[in-house]
Coordinates of C-alpha atoms and ligand atoms in Angstrom, one line a residue:
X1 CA -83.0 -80.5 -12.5
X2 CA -81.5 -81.6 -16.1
X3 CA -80.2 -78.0 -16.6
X4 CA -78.6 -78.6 -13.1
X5 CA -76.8 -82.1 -13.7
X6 CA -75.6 -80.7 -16.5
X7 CA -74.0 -77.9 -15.1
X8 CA -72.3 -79.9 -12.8
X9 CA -71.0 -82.2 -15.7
X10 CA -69.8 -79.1 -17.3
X11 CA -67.7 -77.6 -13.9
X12 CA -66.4 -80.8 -13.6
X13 CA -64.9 -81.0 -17.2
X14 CA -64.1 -77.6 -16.7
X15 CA -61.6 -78.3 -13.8
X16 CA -59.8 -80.8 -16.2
X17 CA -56.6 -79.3 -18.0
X18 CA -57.8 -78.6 -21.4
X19 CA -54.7 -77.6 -23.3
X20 CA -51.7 -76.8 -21.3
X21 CA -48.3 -75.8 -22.6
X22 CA -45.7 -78.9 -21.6
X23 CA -42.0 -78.2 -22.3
X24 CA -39.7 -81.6 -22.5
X25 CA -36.1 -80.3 -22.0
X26 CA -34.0 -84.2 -22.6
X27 CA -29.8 -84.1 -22.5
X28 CA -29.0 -87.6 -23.5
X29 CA -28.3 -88.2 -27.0
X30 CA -28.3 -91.6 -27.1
X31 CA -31.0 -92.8 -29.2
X32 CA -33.0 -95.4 -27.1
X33 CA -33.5 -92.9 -23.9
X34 CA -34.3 -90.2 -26.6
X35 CA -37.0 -92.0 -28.3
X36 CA -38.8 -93.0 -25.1
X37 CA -39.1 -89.5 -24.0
X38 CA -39.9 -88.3 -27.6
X39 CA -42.8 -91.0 -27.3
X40 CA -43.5 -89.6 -23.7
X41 CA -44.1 -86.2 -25.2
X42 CA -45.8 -87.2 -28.8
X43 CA -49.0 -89.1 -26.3
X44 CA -49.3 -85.7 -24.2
X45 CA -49.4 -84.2 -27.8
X46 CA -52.0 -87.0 -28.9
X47 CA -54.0 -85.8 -26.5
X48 CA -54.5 -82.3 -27.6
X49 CA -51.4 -80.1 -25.3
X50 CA -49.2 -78.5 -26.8
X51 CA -46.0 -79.9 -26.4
X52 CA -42.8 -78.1 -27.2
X53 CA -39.0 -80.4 -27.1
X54 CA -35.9 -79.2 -26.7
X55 CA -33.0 -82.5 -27.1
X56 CA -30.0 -83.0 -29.2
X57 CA -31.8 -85.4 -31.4
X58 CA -35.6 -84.7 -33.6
X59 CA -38.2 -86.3 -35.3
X60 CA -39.0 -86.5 -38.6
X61 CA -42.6 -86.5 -39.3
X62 CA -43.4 -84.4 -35.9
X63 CA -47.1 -85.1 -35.2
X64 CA -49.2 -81.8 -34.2
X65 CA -49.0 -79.7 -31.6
X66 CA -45.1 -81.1 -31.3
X67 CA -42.9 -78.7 -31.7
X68 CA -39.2 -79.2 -31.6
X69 CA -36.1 -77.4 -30.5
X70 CA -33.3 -78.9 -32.2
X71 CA -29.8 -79.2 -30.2
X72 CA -28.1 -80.2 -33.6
X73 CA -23.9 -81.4 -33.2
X74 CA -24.5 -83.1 -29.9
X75 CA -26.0 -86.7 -31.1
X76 CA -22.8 -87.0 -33.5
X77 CA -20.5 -86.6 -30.5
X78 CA -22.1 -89.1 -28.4
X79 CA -21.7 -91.9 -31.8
X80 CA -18.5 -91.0 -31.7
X81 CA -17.8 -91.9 -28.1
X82 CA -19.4 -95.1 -28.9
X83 CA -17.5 -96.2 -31.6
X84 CA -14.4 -95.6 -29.6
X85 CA -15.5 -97.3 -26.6
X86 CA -16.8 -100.3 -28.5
X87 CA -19.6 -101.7 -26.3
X88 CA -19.0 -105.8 -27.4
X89 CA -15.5 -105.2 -25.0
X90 CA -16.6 -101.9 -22.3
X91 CA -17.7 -103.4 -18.9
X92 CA -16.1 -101.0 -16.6
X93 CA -16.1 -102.3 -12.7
X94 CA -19.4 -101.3 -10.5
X95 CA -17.4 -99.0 -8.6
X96 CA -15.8 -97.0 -11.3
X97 CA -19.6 -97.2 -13.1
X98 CA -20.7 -94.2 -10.7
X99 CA -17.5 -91.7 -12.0
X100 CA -18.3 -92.8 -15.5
X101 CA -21.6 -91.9 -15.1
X102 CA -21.0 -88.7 -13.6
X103 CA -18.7 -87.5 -16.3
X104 CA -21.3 -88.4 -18.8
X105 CA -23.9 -86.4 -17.1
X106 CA -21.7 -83.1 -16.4
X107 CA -20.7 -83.3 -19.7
X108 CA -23.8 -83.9 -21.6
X109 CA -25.7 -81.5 -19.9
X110 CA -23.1 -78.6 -20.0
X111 CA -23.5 -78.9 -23.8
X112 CA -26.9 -78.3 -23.5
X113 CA -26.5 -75.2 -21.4
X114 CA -23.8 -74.0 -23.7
X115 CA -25.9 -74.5 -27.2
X116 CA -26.4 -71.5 -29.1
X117 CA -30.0 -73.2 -29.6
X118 CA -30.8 -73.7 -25.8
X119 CA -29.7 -70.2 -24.9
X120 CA -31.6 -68.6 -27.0
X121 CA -34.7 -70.4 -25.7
X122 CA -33.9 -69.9 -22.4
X123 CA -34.0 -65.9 -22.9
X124 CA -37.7 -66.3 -24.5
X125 CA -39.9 -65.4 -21.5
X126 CA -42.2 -68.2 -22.3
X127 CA -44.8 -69.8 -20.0
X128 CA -45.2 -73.2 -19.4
X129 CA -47.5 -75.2 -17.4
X130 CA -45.1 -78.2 -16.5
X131 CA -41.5 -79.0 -17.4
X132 CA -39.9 -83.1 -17.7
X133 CA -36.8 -83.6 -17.6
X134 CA -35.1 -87.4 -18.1
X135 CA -33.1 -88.3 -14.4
X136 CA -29.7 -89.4 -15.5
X137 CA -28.1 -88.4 -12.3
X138 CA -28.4 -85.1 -13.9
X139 CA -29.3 -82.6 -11.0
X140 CA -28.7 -79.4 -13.1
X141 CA -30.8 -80.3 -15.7
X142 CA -33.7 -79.8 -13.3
X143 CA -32.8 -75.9 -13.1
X144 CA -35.3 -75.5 -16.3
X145 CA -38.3 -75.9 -14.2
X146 CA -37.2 -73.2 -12.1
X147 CA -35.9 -70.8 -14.9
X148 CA -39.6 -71.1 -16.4
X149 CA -41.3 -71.2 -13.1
X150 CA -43.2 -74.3 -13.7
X151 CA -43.7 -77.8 -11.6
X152 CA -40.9 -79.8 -12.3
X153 CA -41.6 -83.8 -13.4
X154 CA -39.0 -86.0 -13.8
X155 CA -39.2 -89.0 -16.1
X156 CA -36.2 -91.9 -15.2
X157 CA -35.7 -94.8 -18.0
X158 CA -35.4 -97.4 -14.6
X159 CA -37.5 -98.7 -11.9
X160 CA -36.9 -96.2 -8.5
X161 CA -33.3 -96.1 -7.6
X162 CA -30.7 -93.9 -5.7
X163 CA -31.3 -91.7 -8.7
X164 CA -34.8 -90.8 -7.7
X165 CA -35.5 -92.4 -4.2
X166 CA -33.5 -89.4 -2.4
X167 CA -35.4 -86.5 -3.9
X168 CA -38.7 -88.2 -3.5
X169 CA -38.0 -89.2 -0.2
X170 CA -38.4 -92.8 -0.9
X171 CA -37.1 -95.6 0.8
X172 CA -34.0 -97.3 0.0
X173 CA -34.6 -100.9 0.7
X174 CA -30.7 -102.4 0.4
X175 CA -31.7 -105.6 2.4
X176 CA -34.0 -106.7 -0.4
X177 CA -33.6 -104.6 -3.4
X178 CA -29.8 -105.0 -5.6
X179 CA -28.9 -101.4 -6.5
X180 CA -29.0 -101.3 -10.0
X181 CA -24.8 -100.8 -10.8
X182 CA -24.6 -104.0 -8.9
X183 CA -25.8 -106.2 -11.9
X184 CA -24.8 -109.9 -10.3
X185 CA -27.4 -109.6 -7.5
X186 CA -30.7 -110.3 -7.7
X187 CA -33.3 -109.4 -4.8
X188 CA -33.0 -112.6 -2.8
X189 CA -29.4 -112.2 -1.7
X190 CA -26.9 -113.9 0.4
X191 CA -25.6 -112.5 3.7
X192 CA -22.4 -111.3 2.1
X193 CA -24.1 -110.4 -0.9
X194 CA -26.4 -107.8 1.4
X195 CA -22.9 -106.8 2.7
X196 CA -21.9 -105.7 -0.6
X197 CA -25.1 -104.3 -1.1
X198 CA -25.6 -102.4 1.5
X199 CA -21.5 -100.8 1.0
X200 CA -22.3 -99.8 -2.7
X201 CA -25.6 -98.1 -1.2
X202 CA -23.4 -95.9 1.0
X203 CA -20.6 -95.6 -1.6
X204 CA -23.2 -94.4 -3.8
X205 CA -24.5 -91.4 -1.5
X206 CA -21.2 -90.8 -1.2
X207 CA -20.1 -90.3 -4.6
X208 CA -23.5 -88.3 -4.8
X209 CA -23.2 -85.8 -2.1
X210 CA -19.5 -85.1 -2.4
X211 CA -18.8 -85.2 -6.5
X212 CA -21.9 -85.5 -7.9
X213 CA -24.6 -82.9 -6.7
X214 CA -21.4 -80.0 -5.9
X215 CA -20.4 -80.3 -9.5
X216 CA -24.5 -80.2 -10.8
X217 CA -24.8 -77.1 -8.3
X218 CA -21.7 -75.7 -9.8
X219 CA -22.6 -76.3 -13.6
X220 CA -26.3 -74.4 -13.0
X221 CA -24.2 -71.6 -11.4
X222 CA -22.0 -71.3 -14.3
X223 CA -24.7 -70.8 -16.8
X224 CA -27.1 -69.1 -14.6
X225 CA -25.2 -67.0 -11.9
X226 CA -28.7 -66.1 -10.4
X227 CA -29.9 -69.7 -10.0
X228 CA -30.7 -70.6 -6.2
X229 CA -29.3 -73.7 -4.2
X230 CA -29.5 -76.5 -6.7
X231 CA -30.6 -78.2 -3.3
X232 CA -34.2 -76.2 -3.2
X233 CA -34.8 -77.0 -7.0
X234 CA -33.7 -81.0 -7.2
X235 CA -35.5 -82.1 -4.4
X236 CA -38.6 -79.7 -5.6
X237 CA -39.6 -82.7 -7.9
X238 CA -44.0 -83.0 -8.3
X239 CA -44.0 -85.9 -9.8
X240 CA -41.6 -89.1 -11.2
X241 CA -42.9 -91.2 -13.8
X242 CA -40.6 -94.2 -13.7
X243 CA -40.4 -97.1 -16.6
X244 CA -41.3 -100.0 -14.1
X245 CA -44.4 -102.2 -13.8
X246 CA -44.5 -105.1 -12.0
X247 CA -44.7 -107.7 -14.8
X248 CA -40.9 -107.5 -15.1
X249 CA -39.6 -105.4 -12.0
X250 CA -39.6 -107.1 -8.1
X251 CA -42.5 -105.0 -5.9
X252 CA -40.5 -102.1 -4.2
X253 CA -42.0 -99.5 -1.9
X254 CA -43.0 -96.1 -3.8
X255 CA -44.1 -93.0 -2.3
X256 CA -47.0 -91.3 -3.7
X257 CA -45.7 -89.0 -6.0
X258 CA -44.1 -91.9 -8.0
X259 CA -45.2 -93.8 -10.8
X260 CA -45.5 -96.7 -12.7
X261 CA -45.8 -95.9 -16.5
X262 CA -43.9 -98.5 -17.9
X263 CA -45.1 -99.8 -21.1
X264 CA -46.2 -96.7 -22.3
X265 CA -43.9 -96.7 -25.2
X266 CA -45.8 -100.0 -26.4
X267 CA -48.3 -98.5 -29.0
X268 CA -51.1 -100.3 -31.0
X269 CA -49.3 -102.1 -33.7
X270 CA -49.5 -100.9 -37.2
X271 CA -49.9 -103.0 -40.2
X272 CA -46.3 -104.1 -41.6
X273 CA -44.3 -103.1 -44.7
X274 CA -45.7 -105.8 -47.5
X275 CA -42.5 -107.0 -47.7
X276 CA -42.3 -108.6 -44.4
X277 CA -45.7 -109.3 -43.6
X278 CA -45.4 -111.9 -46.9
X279 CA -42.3 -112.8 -44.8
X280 CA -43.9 -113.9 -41.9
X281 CA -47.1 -115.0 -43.0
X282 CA -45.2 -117.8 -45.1
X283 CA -42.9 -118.7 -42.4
X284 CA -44.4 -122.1 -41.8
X285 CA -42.1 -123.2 -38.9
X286 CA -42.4 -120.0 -37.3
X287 CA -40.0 -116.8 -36.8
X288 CA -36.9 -116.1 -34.7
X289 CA -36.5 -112.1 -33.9
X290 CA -33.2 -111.1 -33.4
X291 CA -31.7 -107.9 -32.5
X292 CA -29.4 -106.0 -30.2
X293 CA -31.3 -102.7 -29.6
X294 CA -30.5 -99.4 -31.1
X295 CA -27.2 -98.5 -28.9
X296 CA -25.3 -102.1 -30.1
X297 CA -24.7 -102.7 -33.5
X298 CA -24.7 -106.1 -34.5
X299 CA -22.3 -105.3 -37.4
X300 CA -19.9 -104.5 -35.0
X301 CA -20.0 -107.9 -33.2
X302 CA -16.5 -110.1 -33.7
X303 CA -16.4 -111.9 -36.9
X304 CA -16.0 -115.1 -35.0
X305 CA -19.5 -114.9 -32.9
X306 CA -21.3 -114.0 -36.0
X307 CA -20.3 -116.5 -37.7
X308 CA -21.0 -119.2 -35.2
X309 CA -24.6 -117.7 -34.8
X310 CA -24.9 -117.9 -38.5
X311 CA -23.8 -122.1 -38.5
X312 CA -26.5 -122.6 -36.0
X313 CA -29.3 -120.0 -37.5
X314 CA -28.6 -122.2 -40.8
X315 CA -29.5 -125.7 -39.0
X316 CA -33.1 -124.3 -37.6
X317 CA -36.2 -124.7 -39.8
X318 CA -37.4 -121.5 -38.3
X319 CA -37.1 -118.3 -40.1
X320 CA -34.6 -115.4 -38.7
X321 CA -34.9 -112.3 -39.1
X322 CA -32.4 -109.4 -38.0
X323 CA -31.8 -106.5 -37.3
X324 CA -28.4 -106.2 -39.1
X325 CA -26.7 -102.6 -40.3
X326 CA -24.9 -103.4 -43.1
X327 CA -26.7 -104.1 -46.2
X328 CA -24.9 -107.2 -46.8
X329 CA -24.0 -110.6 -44.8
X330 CA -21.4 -113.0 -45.7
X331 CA -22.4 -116.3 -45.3
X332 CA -26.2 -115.5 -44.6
X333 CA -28.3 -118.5 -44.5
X334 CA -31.2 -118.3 -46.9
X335 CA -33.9 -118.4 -43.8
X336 CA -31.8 -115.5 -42.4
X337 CA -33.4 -112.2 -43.3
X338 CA -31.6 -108.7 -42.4
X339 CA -32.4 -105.4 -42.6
X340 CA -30.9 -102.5 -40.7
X341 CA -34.2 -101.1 -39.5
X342 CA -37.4 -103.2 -38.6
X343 CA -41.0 -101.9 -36.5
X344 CA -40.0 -104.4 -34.0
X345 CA -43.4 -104.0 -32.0
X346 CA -45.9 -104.8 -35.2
X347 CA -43.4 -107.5 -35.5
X348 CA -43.6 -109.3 -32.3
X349 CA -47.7 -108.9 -32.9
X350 CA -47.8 -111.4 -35.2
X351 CA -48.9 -115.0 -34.6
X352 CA -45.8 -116.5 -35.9
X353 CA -43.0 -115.2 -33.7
X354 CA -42.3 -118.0 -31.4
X355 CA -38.4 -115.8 -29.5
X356 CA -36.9 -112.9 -29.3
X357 CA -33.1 -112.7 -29.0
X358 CA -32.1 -109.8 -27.6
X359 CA -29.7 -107.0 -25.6
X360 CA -31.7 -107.2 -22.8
X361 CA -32.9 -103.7 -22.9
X362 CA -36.1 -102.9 -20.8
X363 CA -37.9 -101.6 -23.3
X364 CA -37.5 -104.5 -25.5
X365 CA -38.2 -106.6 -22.9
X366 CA -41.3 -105.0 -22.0
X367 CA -42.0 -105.5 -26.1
X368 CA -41.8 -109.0 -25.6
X369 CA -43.5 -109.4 -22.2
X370 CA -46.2 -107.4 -23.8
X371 CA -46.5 -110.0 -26.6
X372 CA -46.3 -113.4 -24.8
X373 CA -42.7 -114.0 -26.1
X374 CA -39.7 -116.0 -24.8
X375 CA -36.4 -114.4 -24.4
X376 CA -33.0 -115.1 -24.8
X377 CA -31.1 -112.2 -23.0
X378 CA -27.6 -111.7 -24.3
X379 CA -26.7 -109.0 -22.3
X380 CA -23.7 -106.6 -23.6
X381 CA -23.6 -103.7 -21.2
X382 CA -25.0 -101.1 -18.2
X383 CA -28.3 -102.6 -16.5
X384 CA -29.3 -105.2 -19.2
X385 CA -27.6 -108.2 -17.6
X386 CA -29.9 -107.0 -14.4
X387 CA -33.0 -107.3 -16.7
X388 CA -31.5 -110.4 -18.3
X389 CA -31.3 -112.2 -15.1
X390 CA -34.7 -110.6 -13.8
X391 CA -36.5 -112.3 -17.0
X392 CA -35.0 -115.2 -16.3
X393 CA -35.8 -115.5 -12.7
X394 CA -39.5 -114.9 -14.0
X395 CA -39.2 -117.9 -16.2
X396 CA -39.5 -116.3 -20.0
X397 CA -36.1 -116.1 -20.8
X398 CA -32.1 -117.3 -20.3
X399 CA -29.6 -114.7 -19.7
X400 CA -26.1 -114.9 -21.2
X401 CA -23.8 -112.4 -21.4
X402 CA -22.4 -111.7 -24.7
X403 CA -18.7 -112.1 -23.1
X404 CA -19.2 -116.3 -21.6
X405 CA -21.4 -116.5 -25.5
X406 CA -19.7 -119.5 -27.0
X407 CA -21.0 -121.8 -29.6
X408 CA -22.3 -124.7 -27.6
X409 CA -24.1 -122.4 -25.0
X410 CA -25.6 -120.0 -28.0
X411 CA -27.0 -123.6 -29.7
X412 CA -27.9 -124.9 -26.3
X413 CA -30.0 -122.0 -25.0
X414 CA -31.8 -121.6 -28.5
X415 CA -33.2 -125.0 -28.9
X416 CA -34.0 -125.4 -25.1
X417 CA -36.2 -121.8 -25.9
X418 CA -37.6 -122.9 -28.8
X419 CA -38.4 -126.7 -27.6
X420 CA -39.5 -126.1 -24.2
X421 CA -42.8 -124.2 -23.8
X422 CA -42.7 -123.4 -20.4
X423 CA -40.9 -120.3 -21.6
X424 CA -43.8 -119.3 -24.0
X425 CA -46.8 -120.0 -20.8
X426 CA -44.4 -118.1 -18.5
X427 CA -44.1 -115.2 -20.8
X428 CA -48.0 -115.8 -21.7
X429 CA -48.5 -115.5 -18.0
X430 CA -46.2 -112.2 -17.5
X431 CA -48.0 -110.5 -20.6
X432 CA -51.9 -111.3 -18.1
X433 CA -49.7 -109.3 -15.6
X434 CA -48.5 -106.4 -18.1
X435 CA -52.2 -105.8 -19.3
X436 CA -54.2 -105.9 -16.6
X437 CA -54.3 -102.3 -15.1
X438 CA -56.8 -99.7 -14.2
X439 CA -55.8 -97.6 -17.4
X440 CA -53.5 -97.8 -20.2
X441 CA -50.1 -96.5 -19.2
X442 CA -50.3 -93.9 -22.3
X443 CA -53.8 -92.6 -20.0
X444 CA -51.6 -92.7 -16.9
X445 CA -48.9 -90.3 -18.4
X446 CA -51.2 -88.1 -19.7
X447 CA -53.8 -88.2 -16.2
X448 CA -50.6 -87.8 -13.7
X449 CA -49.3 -85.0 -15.5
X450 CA -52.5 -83.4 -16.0
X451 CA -52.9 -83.8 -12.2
X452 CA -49.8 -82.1 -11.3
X453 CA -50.5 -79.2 -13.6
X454 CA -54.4 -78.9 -12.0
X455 CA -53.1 -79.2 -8.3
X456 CA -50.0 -76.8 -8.9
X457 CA -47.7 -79.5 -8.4
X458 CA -49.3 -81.3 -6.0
X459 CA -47.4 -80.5 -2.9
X460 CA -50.0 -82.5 -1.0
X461 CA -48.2 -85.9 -2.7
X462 CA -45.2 -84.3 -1.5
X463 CA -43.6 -87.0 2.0
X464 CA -42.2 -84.8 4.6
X465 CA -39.2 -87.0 4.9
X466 CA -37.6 -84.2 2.5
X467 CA -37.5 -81.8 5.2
X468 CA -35.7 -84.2 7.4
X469 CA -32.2 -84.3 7.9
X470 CA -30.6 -87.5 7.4
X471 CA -30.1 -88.6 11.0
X472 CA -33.2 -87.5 11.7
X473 CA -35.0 -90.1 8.8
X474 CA -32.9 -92.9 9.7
X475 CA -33.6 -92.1 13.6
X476 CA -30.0 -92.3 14.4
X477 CA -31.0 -89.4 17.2
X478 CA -33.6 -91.2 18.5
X479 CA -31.7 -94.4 18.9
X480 CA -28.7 -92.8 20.2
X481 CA -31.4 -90.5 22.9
X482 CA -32.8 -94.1 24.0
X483 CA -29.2 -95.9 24.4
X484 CA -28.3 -92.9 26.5
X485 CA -31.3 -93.0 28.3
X486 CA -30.8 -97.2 28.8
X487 CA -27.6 -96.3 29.6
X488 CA -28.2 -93.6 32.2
X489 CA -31.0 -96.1 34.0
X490 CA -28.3 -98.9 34.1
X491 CA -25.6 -97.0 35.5
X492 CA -28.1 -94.8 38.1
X493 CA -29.5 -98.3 38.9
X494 CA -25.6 -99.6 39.3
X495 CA -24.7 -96.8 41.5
X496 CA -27.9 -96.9 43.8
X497 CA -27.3 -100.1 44.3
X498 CA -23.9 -100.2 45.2
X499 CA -25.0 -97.3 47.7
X500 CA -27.1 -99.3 49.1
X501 CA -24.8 -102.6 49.2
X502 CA -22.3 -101.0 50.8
X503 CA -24.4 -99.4 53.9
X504 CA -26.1 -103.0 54.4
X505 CA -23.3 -104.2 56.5
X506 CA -23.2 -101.6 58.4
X507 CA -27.0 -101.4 59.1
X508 CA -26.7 -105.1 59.7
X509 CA -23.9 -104.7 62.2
X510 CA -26.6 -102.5 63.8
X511 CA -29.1 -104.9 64.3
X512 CA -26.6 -107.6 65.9
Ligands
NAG601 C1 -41.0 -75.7 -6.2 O1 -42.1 -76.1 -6.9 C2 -43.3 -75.3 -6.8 C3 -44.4 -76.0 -7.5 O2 -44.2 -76.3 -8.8 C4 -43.0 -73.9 -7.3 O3 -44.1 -73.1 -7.1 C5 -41.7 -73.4 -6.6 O4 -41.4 -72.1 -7.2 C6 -40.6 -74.3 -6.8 N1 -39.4 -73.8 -6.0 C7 -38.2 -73.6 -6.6 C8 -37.1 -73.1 -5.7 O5 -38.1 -73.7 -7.8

């Protein structure tokens, strides 16, 4: 019987996926969406697969089984958009946000297919067991699954969105969920507000199926003359992992073969530089975290604002410290510290940070929520003002963007943050929400690509509103079949009955 049950134990492990080959193929240079997939890949790496990268930015110190394809020229090219566009003053309007998107996509990703690097990679022949891809609105990045003939998971930086809802099949809720390039709404919205809502919905299929998708198809036929439809590969997806978890995004509907994993980029915290643990260890009246994420600089922020952030940093007994490029500060505050690069996480994991001034980014957000800490949101461009209001509606932060920033608000918000603690036992609260979870969302990475790869990408999770035209899933044919059929009662009805009406007299004349 013991030989028996052990047997058993050992088929079972032996259905698991031991070590399978995962290729991560990520377009977008810009350094925060780079460094959450990088993490993505080094915890499938952690946990013994062997994980090869191909993006246009690398790690230094590449853990094992990691190996990297290196897109070199392309990272430099995207810093040098940014400079130019200078994020403190770019807000373009929600509906040009969609074309500016779309030209960033197109062009990001025909760089990839036109590396030297990438195409000799492509020609290698090699097998993998599963290919991610990032979901930028970028279609023809997808095509690598296909070249390699392996299921195709997509990882998206957001919660579900028109991005990934229409190639999943998943719902589009308009009525109660803001799309995301709509950044004033929130999801209890006004009548005119669902108006504006539901029209940017549309716009944005629009946009997709008439500029967007062609071009994608276009760009994969450019490169790769025998690729099929672009149709049968993007809508081909196993499985989404999306950066969403309830603690900071509003419930929406998923289908099965999408999921939560945000958080996953939250490791355990290491111990910090001596330097700064002596830092915060003496800072009696507690510590004040600032900094604007890795896409803003706050060296690049208008003399004036800084300035008036300094005058108020330099009234508070707590300590500051910030992330701050340039090595020096005019006019620094002695309980200002700077430094251009900090471990952020082992940061916020210690017991004196009481706040968090920040972009607004999700993951940072997810940082502090993960931590217990208030927020103030200053939010300075694409979705953060969304997550700024969000964490405010959930009663850990206050949103401002950095536009309406003005001195009085800026020393407002900060002492109504640091003096009231419903911020801390609301953010306390959301961090009970964050952690509690069946498995760690590192685990859930790692278990839902494993299952894709052990069910051959999972068809079965697969909804079969994919294989519905459009009026079909929104029933417009039914509807319009059972208005013709009302219609065809109430004028049969109409007509018998004026048959009948008319002969009555005449029946009637009868009888007299
Ligand atoms: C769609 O995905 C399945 C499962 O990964 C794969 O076998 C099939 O070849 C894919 N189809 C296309 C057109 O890439």
């Amino acid at each position: 019987m013991k030989v028996i049950g052990l047997l058993s134990v050992l088929m079972v492990f032996s259905t698991t996926v031991e070590c399978a080959k995962i290729l991560g193929v990520f377009h977008l240079a810009g350094k925060s969406h780079y460094m959450a997939c990088s993490t993505l890949m080094k915890i499938l790496a952690e946990k013994g697969h062997d994980v090869t990268v191909v993006a246009p930015l690398k790690e230094k110190n590449p853990p094992k089984n990691y190996r990297q394809i290196y897109l070199d020229g392309l990272s430099k090219k995207l810093e040098d958009f940014m400079i130019k566009m200078n994020m403190f003053e770019f807000e373009p309007s929600p509906y040009v946000r969609p074309f500016f998107f779309h030209f960033m996509s197109t062009e990001f990703i025909e760089d990839v297919f036109n590396h030297t690097t990438f195409k000799e990679f492509m020609k290698t022949g090699e097998k993998f067991d599963a290919v991610i891809v990032e979901e930028f609105q970028a279609e023809a990045i997808k095509y690598v699954a296909h070249h390699f003939n392996a299921p195709l998971i997509v990882y998206s930086a957001q919660d579900a969105n028109d991005w990934t809802n229409a190639f999943q099949g998943n719902p589009d809720t308009p009525s109660y969920h803001p799309n995301f390039f709509l950044n004033d709404l929130q999801n209890h919205m006004s009548f005119l507000q669902r108006v504006e809502n539901s029209f940017f919905y549309l716009y944005g299929k629009i946009m997709t199926h008439l500029i967007n998708f062609p071009a994608h198809n276009r760009l994969v036929h450019k490169y790769f003359p025998n690729a099929p439809d672009l149709a049968d590969i993007a809508y081909n997806v196993s499985l989404v992992l999306l950066n969403s978890d309830p603690s900071v995004h509003e419930p929406i509907p998923k289908v099965p073969s999408m999921k939560d994993i945000g958080g996953f980029h939250i490791r355990k915290p290491k111990p910090l530089p001596q330097d700064l643990q002596t830092i915060l260890d003496n800072a009696k009246h507690g510590v004040v975290y600032f900094s604007l994420g890795s896409n803003v600089k706050s060296k690049d922020m208008p003399k004036e604002t800084r300035d008036f952030i300094l005058r108020k940093f330099s009234k508070l007994k707590e300590t500051i410290i910030w992330k701050f490029e340039d090595p020096d500060l005019p006019g620094k505050p002695d309980n200002v510290i700077i430094r251009s690069w900090l471990p952020q996480n082992d940061i916020f994991a210690h017991k004196n940070v009481k706040l968090f001034i920040s972009h607004g980014g999700l993951f940072s957000t997810m940082e502090a929520v993960y931590h217990g800490l208030p927020v103030m949101a200053i939010s300075v461009f694409a979705e953060q003002k969304l997550n700024g209001k969000r964490a405010e509606s959930n009663g850990f932060a206050r949103h401002i963007a950095f536009k309406e920033l003005t001195e009085d608000n800026f020393g407002e918000i900060l002492d109504d943050l640091l003096k009231d603690s419903k911020y801390r036992e609301n953010a306390k609260m959301r961090s009970q929400i964050m952690r509690d979870k069946p498995m760690e969302p590192a685990d859930a990475v790692n278990y839902w690509v494993e299952y894709v790869i052990r069910h051959k990408g999972a068809p079965h999770l697969r909804v079969a509103a994919l294989d519905l035209e459009w009026y079909q899933y929104l029933l417009v044919d039914v509807v319009l079949f059972i208005l013709t059929v009302i219609l065809v009662a109430v004028f049969s009805i109409r007509f018998l009955l004026k048959v009948v009406l008319k002969k009555k007299p005449t029946s009637e004349k009868k009888k007299n």
